[in-house]
Structures are given as structure tokens and as C-alpha cells.
C-alpha positions as semicolon CSV with decimal commas, in nm:
position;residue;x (nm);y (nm);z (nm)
1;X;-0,406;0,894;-1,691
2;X;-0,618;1,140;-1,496
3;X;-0,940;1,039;-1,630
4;X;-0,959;0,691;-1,597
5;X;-0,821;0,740;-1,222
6;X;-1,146;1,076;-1,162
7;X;-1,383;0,771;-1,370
8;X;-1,241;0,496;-1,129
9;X;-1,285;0,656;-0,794
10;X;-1,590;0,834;-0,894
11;X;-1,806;0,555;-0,996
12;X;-1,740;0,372;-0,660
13;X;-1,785;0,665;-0,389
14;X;-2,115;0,768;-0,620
15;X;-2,314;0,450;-0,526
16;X;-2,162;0,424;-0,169
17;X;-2,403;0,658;0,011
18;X;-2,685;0,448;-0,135
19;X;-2,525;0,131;0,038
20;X;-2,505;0,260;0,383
21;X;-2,883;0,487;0,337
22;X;-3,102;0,245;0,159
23;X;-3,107;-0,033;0,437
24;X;-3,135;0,234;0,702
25;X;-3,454;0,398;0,508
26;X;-3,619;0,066;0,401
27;X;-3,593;-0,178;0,683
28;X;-3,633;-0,501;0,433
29;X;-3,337;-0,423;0,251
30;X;-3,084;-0,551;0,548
31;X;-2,955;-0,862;0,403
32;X;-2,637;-0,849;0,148
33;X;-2,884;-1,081;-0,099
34;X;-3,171;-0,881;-0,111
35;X;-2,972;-0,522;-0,110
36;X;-2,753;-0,673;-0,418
37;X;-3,098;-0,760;-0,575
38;X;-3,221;-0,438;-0,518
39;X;-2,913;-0,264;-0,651
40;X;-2,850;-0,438;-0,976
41;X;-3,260;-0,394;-1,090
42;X;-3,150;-0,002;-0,977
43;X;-2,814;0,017;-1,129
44;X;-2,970;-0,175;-1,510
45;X;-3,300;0,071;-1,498
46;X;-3,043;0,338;-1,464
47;X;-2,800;0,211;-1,732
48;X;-3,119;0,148;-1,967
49;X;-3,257;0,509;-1,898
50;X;-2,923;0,643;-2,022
51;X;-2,981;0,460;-2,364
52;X;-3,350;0,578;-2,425
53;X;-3,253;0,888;-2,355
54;X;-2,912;0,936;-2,515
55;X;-2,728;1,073;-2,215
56;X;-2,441;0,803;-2,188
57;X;-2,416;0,429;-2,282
58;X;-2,494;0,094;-2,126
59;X;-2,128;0,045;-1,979
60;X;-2,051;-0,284;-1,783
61;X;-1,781;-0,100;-1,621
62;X;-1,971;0,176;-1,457
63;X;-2,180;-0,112;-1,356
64;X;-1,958;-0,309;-1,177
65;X;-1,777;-0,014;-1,019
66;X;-2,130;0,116;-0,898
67;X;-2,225;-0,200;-0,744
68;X;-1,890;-0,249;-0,560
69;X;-1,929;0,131;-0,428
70;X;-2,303;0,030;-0,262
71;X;-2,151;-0,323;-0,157
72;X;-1,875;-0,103;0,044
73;X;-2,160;0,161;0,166
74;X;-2,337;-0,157;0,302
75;X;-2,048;-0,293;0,426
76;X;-1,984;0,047;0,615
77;X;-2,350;0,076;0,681
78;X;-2,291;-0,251;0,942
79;X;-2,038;-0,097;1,140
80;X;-2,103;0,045;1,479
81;X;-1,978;0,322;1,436
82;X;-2,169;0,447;1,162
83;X;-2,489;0,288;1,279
84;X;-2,437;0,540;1,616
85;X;-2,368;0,828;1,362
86;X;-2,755;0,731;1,126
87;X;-2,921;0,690;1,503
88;X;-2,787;1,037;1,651
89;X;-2,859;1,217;1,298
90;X;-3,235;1,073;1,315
91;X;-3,331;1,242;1,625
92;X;-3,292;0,946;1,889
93;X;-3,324;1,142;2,220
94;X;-3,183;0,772;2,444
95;X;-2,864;0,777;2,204
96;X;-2,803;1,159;2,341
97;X;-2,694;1,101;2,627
98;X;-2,456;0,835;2,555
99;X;-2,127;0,890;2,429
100;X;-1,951;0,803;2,064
């Protein structure tokens, strides 16, 4: 029961960072439409990879679950919050003086 719970959780927090750092690096890549684009040509050129080169297996599971992880990293990525945490981490010398 371990492993399918380790497989679960892992797939989704994998792909999260990618939802709430890929809009902030590439400035086109703000709508929900165009980041899910972006992310299933990723996620399938990663799944086909893993074929060609015999390191795994083109699972529709791991799919899913790594698309829902980026959704919730660009759900996350909208917040306030965390859009004051990518702003102080890139060097923004106005958001320095103000507060969290």
C-alpha cells in the first residue's frame, strides 16, 4: 500500500514547481489554456522519450497525475503570496522595503 501512496504523491508535487516557475520565466505562458498546452506537448515528449529509450513506459497515469501537479503549481503560482515570494527571490530592490 506504500507504493502506490510514494507513486501518488510523487507524481503530483514533481510537476508542481514547473506550474508555479514556467509562467514566471516565460511571460507568454500566463493563461491556464496556453500553460495546459504547453504542459501536455512537455509531459507526451517526456513520456515518448521514456519509450525510445527504455527507461519506463508511456503511462496515462503518471500523465494525468503530472498535469494535475503543474495545474496546482499554476494555481499556486496566482496567489499573492507566492507571487511576493518569486518577486523578492528575483532581486526586486522596490519589493524590499515592503513587508510580506
Amino acid at each position: 500500500m506504500d507504493i502506490p501512496i510514494k507513486n501518488l504523491v510523487g507524481n503530483l508535487i514533481m510537476f508542481l514547481p514547473m506550474g508555479i516557475y514556467l509562467p514566471y520565466f516565460i511571460k507568454r505562458i500566463n493563461k491556464v489554456s496556453i500553460f495546459s498546452i504547453a504542459m501536455i506537448i512537455l509531459l507526451f515528449v517526456i513520456e515518448v522519450i521514456q519509450i525510445v529509450i527504455r527507461r519506463g513506459s508511456f503511462d496515462i497515469d503518471d500523465f494525468i497525475l503530472n498535469m494535475l501537479g503543474a495545474l496546482i503549481g499554476f494555481g499556486l503560482s496566482k496567489m499573492k503570496f507566492v507571487q511576493k515570494l518569486l518577486k523578492y527571490n528575483s532581486g526586486d530592490s522596490s519589493f524590499a522595503d515592503k513587508s510580506l
